[in-house]
XYZ file of C-alpha atoms in Angstrom:
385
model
C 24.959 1.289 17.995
C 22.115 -0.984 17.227
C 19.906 2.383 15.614
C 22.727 3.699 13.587
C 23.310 -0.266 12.479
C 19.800 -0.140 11.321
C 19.821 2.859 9.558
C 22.666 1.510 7.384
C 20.331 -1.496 6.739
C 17.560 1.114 5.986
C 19.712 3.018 3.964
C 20.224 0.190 1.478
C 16.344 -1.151 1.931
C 16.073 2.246 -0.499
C 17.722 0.631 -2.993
C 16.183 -2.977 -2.488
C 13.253 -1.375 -3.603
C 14.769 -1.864 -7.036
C 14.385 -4.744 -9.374
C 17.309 -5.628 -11.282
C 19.306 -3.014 -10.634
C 23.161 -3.284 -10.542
C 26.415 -0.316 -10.398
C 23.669 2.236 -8.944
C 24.048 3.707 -5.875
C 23.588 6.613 -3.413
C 24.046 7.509 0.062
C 20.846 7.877 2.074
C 20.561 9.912 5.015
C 17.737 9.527 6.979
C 16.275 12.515 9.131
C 16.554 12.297 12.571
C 13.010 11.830 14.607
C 11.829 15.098 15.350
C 11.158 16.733 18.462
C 7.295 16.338 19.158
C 5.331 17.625 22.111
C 2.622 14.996 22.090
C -1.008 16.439 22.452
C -2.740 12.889 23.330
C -1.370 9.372 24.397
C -3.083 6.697 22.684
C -4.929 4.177 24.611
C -4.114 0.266 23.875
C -6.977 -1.881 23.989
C -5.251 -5.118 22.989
C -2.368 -6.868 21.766
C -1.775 -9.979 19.670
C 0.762 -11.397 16.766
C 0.885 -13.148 13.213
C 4.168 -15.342 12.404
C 7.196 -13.864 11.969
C 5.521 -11.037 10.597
C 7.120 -9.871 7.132
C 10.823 -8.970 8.405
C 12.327 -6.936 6.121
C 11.054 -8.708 2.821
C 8.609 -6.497 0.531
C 5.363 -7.754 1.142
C 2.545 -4.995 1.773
C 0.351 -7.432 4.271
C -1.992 -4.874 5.000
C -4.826 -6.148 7.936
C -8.478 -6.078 6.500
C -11.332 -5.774 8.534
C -14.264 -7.236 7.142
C -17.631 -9.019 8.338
C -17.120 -8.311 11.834
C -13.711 -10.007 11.898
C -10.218 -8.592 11.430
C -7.405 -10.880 9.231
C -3.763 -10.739 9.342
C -1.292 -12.638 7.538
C 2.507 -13.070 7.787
C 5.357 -13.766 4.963
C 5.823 -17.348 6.502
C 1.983 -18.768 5.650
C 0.390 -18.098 8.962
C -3.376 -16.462 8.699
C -5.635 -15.363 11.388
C -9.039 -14.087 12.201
C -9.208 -11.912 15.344
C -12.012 -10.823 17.248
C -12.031 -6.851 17.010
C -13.514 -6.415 20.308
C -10.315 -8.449 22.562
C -7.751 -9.567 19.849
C -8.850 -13.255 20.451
C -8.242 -15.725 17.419
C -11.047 -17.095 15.257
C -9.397 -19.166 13.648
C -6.054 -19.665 12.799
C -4.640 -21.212 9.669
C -0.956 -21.864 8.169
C -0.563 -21.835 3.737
C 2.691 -23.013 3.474
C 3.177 -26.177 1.754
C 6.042 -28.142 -0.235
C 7.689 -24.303 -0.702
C 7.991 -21.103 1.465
C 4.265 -19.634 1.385
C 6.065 -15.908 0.646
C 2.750 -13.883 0.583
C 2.847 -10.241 -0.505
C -0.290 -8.890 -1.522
C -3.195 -8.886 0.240
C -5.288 -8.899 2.263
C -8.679 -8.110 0.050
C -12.103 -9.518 1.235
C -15.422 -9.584 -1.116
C -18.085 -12.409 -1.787
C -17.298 -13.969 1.866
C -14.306 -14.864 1.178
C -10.632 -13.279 1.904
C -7.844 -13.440 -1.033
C -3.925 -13.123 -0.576
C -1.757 -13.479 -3.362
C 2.292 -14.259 -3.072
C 5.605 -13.861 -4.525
C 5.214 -17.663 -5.749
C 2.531 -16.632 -8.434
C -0.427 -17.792 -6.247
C -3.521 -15.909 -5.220
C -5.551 -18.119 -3.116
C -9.133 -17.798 -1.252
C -10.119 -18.636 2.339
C -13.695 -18.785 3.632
C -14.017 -15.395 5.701
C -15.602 -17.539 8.469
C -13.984 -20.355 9.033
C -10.346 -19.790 7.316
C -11.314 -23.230 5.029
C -9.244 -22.879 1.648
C -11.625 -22.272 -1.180
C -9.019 -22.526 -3.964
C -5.645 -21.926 -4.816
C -4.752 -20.126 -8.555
C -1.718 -19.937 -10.633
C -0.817 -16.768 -12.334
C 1.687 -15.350 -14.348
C 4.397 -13.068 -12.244
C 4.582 -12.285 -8.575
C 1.117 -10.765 -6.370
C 2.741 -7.693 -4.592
C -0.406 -6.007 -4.495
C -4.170 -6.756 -3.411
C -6.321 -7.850 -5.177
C -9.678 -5.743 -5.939
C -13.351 -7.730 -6.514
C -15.884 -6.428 -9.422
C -18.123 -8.225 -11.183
C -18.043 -11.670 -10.174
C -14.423 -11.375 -10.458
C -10.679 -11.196 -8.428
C -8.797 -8.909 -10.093
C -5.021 -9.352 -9.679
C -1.958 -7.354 -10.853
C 1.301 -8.756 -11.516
C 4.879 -7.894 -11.399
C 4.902 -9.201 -15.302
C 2.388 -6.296 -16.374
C -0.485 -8.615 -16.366
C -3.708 -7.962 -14.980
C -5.712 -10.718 -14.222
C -9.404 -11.727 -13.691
C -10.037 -14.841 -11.759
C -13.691 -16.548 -10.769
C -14.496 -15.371 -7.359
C -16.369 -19.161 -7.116
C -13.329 -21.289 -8.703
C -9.969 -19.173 -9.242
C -10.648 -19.902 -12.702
C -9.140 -17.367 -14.858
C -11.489 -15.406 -17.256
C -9.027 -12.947 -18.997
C -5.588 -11.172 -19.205
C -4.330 -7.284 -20.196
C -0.598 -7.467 -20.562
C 1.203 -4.365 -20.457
C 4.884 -3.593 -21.267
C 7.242 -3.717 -18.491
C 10.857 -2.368 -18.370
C 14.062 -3.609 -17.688
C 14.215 -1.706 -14.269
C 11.660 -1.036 -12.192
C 10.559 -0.481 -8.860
C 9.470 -3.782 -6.188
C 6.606 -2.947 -6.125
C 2.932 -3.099 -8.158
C -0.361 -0.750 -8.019
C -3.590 -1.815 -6.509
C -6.927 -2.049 -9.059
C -9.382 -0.458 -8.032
C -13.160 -1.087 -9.530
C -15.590 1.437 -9.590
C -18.719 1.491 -12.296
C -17.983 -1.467 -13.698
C -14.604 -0.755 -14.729
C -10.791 -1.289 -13.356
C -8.200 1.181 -13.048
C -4.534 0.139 -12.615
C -0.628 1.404 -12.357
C 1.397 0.138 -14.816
C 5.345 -0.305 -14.418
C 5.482 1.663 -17.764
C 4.329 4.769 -16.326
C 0.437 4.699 -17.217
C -2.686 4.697 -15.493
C -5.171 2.058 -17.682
C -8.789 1.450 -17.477
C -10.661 -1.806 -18.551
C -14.141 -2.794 -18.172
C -14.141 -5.556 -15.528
C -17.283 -7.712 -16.822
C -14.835 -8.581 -20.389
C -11.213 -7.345 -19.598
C -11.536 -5.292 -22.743
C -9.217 -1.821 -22.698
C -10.682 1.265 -22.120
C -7.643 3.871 -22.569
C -4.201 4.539 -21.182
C -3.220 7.877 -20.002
C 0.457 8.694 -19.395
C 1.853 9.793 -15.764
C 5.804 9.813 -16.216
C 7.899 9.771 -19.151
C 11.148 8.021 -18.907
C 14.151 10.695 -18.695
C 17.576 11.102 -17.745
C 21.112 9.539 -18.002
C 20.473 6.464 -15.569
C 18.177 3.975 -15.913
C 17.375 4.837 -11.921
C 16.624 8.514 -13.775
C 14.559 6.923 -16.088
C 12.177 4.832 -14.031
C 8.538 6.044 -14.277
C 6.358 3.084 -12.329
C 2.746 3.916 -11.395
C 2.833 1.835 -7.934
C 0.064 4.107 -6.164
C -3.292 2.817 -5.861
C -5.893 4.818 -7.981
C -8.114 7.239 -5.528
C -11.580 7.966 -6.912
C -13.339 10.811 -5.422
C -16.890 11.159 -7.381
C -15.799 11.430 -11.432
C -12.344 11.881 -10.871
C -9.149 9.888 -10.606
C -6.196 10.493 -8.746
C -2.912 9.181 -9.368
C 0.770 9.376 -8.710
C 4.035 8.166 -10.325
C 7.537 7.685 -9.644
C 9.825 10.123 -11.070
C 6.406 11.647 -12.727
C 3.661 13.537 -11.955
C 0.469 13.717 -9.474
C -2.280 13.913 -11.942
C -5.974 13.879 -12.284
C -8.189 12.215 -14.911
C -11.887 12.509 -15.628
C -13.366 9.079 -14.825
C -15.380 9.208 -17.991
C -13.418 10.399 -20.680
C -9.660 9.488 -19.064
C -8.299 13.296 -19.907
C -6.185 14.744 -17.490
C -7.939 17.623 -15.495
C -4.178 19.161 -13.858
C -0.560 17.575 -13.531
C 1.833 18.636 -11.199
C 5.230 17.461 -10.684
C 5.231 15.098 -7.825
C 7.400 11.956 -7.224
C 5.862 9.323 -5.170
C 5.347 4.991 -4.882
C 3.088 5.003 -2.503
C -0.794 5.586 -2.024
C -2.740 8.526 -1.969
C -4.839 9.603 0.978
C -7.785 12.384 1.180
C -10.157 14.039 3.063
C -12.348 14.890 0.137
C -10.911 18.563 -0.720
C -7.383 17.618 0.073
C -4.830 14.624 -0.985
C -2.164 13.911 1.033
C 1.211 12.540 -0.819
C 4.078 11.171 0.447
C 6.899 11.700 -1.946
C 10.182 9.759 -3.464
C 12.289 11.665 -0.467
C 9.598 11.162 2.393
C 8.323 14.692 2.003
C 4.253 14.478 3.500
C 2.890 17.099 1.006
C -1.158 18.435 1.220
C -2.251 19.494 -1.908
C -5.642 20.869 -3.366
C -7.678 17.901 -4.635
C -9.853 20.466 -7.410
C -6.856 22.422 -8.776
C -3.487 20.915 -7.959
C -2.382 23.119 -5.612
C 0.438 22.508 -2.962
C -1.122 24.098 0.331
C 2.029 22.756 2.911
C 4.789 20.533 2.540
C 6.641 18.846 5.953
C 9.771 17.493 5.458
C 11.249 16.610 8.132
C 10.737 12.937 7.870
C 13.018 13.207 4.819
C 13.793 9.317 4.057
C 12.562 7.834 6.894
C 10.515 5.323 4.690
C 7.121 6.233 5.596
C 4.480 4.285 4.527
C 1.578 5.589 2.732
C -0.457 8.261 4.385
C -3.927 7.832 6.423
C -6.647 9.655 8.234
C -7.304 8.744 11.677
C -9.386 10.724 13.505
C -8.859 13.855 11.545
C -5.161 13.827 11.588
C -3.142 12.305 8.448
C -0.604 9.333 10.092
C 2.526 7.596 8.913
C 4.769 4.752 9.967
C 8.466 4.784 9.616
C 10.839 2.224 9.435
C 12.050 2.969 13.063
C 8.415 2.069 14.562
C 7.539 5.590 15.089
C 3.679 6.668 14.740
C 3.710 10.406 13.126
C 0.878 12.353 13.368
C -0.057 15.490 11.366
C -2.361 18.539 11.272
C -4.511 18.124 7.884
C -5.322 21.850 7.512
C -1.336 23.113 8.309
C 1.104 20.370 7.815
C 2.406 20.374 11.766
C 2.910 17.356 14.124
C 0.688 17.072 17.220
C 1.530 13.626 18.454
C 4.383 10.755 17.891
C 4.656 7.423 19.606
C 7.104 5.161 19.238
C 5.637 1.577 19.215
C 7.711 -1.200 18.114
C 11.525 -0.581 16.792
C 11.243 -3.383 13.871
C 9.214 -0.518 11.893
C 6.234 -0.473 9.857
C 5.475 -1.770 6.402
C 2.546 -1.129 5.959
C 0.128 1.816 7.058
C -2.418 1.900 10.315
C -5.614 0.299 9.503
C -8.738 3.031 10.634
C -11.096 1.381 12.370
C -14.677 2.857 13.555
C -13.764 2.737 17.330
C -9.670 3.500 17.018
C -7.349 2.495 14.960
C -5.088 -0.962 14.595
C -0.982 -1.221 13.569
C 0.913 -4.141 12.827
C 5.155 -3.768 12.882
C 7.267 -6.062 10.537
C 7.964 -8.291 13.328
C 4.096 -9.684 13.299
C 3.150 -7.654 16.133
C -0.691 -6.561 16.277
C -1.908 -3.620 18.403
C -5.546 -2.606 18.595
C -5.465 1.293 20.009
C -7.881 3.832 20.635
C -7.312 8.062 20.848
C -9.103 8.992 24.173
C-alpha cells in the first residue's frame, strides 16, 4: 500500500515540476522496476546524514567534493564537511536564521570557498576549511541551480532570467543579463558553465546564451525549442540542462525541443535532433547519454547526432540526470533504486535498491567509488569491488 501511495505522490511530483500552472493535467504511470540479474554488489564503506535532507521540495543539493573534503547540505540550513576516507564530520554548520534557510542550488566550490544559493534569493559563501560564513548576497529571483566560478567571479542563475556575477571576495555584485521568461515554465534553472573566459547558460525561453564572464557583455543566443502547440504545457521550451563542453563544442538539451550542438566559437549549430529532456547531459567523450521528458535513457553519437540505443523501461520513474561510474552510465529514481547501464548497448547489469525516500539528485563519482545521498539526508560512501 505504502509503494502504490507513493507513486500517486510521484505521479503528481510530475506536475509540481511546473510553475504556475493551473487546469493541466495527466495521468502518469510509472514503469514498474525491472527485473535485473545483478553482475556486482556494491561495497559500502561508510554511512552518515545531513538534516532532513531535501524531502520532496525541488532543491538539486548535489554533494561536492573538493580540497580533500566532501560537503553536503540539506533544505533545512544544515552544512557539513566530511572526511572522504570514514564519513567523519569536519565541521558542521546550520544557515538558517530569522526565516527557513530553503537552499536549492548548490553546492559549487572555487577560490577556497564553497557557495549555495536558496529559494530565498540568497547565495552565500563558507570558508571550505572551516565552514566560517564569508558573506551572504541578495539577488533577484530564486538559486535553483549552482553556481559556476570564472574570472574572479560567482556566477548565479535565477528563476527571474537573470544571470548574475557576484565578487568571489565580497558577494558584491558586478553585473546582470536579464533574459525573458514566460508565464509557465518548468521548476527548475540551468547550470553556467565557464570555459575560455566566457559563460554559457539555459534560458527559460528556450535559448542557450553566451557572455564573456570578465564584463557580462552578450555574446549570442542560439535557439533550442520553439514554443508550439495548443497548451501552454505544449508550449513550454525551458533550457534546464547544464551546458556540456567537449573540446570546441557545446552540447545542449531542451524541454519540448531539441538536443543540439553549437560550435564554441562561432555559436552555429553543428546537428539538431529532436530530443525532449530537463535534465543534464552525461558523456564518455564519443557518446552523450540523455535522459528524456518520459524517462527514456537514450545514447546518442556525440559527432553526428545519431541515436545508437534507447532503454525505456524506466519510463517515468523520475530519474535523475545520467552519470558514469566506472564505465557504466547510472541513474536514481524516485523509489531509491540505483540503475546501472551498459554504455556501448543500452542493457542493465546491476540495480540496488538503497533507500525508499528516492533520489534527487545524481551519484557523485568519486576516484576510489562513488557517493549517493537519498532525499531523506542520508549519505552513503560505496565502492564497486
Amino acid at each position: 500500500m505504502k509503494k502504490m501511495f507513493n507513486k500517486v505522490l510521484l505521479s503528481a511530483a510530475v506536475l509540481g515540476l511546473l510553475a504556475g500552472c493551473a487546469g493541466e493535467e495527466e495521468n502518469v504511470i510509472m514503469a514498474p522496476v525491472p527485473v535485473v540479474k545483478s553482475e556486482f554488489t556494491p561495497k559500502s564503506d561508510w554511512s552518515a546524514s545531513v538534516g532532513g535532507g531535501v524531502g520532496h521540495y525541488f532543491s538539486k543539493l548535489s554533494p561536492e567534493s573538493a580540497y580533500g573534503k566532501i560537503y553536503v547540505a540539506s533544505r533545512d540550513g544544515e552544512v557539513k564537511a566530511l572526511d572522504p576516507s570514514n564519513g567523519k564530520t569536519l565541521w558542521n554548520v546550520d544557515l538558517e536564521q530569522d526565516t527557513p534557510a530553503r537552499l536549492s542550488g548548490g553546492i559549487a566550490s572555487a577560490y577556497g570557498q564553497i557557495y549555495i544559493g536558496s529559494e530565498n534569493g540568497e547565495v552565500i559563501a563558507l570558508n571550505a576549511e572551516t565552514g566560517e560564513e564569508a558573506w551572504r548576497a541578495n539577488v533577484e529571483g530564486e538559486v535553483l541551480a549552482a553556481p559556476v566560478a570564472d574570472s574572479s567571479l560567482v556566477i548565479v542563475n535565477t528563476s527571474r532570467g537573470a544571470l548574475i556575477a557576484l565578487d568571489e571576495k565580497t558577494g558584491e555584485q558586478k553585473w546582470t543579463i536579464s533574459t525573458e521568461v514566460p508565464n509557465l515554465t518548468l521548476r527548475g534553472d540551468s547550470r553556467p558553465v565557464a570555459a575560455s573566459g566566457g559563460v554559457f547558460w539555459g534560458t527559460s525561453g528556450g535559448r542557450l546564451a553566451a557572455a564573456i564572464s570578465e564584463r557580462g557583455q552578450l555574446i549570442w543566443q542560439q535557439p533550442v525549442g520553439q514554443p508550439k502547440g495548443a497548451t501552454e504545457i505544449d508550449r513550454l521550451v525551458d533550457v534546464d540542462s547544464s551546458p556540456l563542453i567537449i573540446g570546441a563544442t557545446l552540447y545542449t538539451v531542451g524541454f519540448n525541443g531539441q538536443l543540439i550542438a553549437i560550435d564554441l566559437r562561432s555559436g552555429n549549430p553543428m546537428w539538431k535532433r529532436n530530443y525532449s529532456s530537463s535534465t543534464d547531459i552525461a558523456s564518455d567523450g564519443g557518446r552523450l547519454f540523455v535522459i528524456t521528458d518520459k524517462d527514456h535513457v537514450i545514447a546518442v553519437d556525440a559527432r553526428s547526432g545519431t541515436e545508437l540505443w534507447s532503454n525505456d523501461q524506466l519510463q517515468n520513474r523520475l530519474l535523475t540526470a545520467p552519470v558514469l561510474i566506472n564505465g557504466f552510465v547510472v541513474v536514481g529514481d524516485s523509489e531509491g533504486y540505483l540503475h546501472w547501464i551498459d554504455r556501448s548497448t543500452g542493457e542493465f547489469v546491476a540495480q540496488q535498491l538503497v533507500n525508499d525516500s528516492g533520489f534527487a539528485v545524481s551519484p557523485l563519482a568519486l576516484s576510489d567509488g562513488y557517493l549517493v545521498i537519498t532525499r531523506d539526508g542520508k549519505i552513503k560512501k560505496l565502492t564497486i569491488q
